[in-house]
GROMACS .gro file of C-alpha atoms in nm:
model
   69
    1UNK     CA    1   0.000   0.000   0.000
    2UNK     CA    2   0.118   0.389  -0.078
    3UNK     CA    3   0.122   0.611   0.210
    4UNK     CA    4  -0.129   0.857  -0.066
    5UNK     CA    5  -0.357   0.590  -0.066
    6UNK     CA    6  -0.355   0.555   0.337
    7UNK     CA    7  -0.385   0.912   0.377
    8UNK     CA    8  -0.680   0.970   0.152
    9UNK     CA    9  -0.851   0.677   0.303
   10UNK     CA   10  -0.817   0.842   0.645
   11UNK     CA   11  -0.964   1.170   0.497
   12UNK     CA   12  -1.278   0.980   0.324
   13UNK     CA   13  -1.330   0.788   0.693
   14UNK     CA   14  -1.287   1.147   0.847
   15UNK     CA   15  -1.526   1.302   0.601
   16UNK     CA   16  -1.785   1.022   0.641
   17UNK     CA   17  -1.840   1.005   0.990
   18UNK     CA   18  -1.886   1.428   0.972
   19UNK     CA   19  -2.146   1.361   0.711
   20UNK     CA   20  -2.330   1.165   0.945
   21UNK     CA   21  -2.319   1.399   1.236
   22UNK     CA   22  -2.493   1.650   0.984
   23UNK     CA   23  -2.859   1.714   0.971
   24UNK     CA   24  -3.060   1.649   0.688
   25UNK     CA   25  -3.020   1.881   0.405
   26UNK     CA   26  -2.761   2.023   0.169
   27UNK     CA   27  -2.440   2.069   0.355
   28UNK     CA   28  -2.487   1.707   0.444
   29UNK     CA   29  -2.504   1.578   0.047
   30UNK     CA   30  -2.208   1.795   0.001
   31UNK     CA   31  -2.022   1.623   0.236
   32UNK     CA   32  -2.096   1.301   0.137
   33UNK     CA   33  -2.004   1.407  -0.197
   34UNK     CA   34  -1.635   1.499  -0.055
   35UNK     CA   35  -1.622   1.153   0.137
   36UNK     CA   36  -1.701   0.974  -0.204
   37UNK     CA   37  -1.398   1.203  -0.402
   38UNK     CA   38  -1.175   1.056  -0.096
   39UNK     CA   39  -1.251   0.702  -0.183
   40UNK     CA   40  -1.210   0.725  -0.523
   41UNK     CA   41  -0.944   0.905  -0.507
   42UNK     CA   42  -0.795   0.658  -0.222
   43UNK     CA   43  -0.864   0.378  -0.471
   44UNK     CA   44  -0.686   0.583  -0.775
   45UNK     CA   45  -0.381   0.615  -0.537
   46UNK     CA   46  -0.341   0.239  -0.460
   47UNK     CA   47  -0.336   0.164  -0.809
   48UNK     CA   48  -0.113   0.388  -0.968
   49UNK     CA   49   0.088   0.718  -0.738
   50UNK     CA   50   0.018   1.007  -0.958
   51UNK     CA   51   0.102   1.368  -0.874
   52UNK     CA   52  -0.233   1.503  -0.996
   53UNK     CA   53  -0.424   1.327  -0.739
   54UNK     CA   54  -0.299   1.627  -0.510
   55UNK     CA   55  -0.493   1.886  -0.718
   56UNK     CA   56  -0.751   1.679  -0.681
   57UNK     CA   57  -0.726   1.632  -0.301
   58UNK     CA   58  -0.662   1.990  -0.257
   59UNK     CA   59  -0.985   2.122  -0.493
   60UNK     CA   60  -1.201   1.813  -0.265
   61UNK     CA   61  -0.994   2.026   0.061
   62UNK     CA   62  -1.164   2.346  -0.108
   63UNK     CA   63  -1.511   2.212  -0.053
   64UNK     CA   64  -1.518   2.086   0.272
   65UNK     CA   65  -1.411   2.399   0.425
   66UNK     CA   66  -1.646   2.601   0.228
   67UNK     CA   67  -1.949   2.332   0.348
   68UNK     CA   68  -1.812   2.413   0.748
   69UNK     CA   69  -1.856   2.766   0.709
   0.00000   0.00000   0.00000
């Protein structure tokens, strides 16, 4: 296993369980929606290490801290 792939997996876990400690609504689909770009972007790093993953992870970074606000 790549250490990318463990650290986006924590991030998706991370972003998960704050999804479900949302209430119902739109922040909450958001969230989920950054959780989901951690997996697959947790999966994309276990098959092949890429640089652009990180543009990636940072734009997903982007969204999450606009939902908290």
């Amino acid at each position: 296993m790549s250490d990318a792939y463990d650290y986006f997996r924590e991030h998706a876990i991370a972003a998960v369980r704050k999804a479900r400690a949302l209430p119902r609504g739109r922040p909450k689909q958001k969230q989920r929606t950054v959780a989901r770009i951690y997996h697959l972007l947790s999966k994309e790093a276990a098959l092949v290490p890429n640089m652009h993953h990180l543009d990636d992870f940072r734009a997903a970074r982007r969204l999450e801290r606009q939902i908290s606000r």
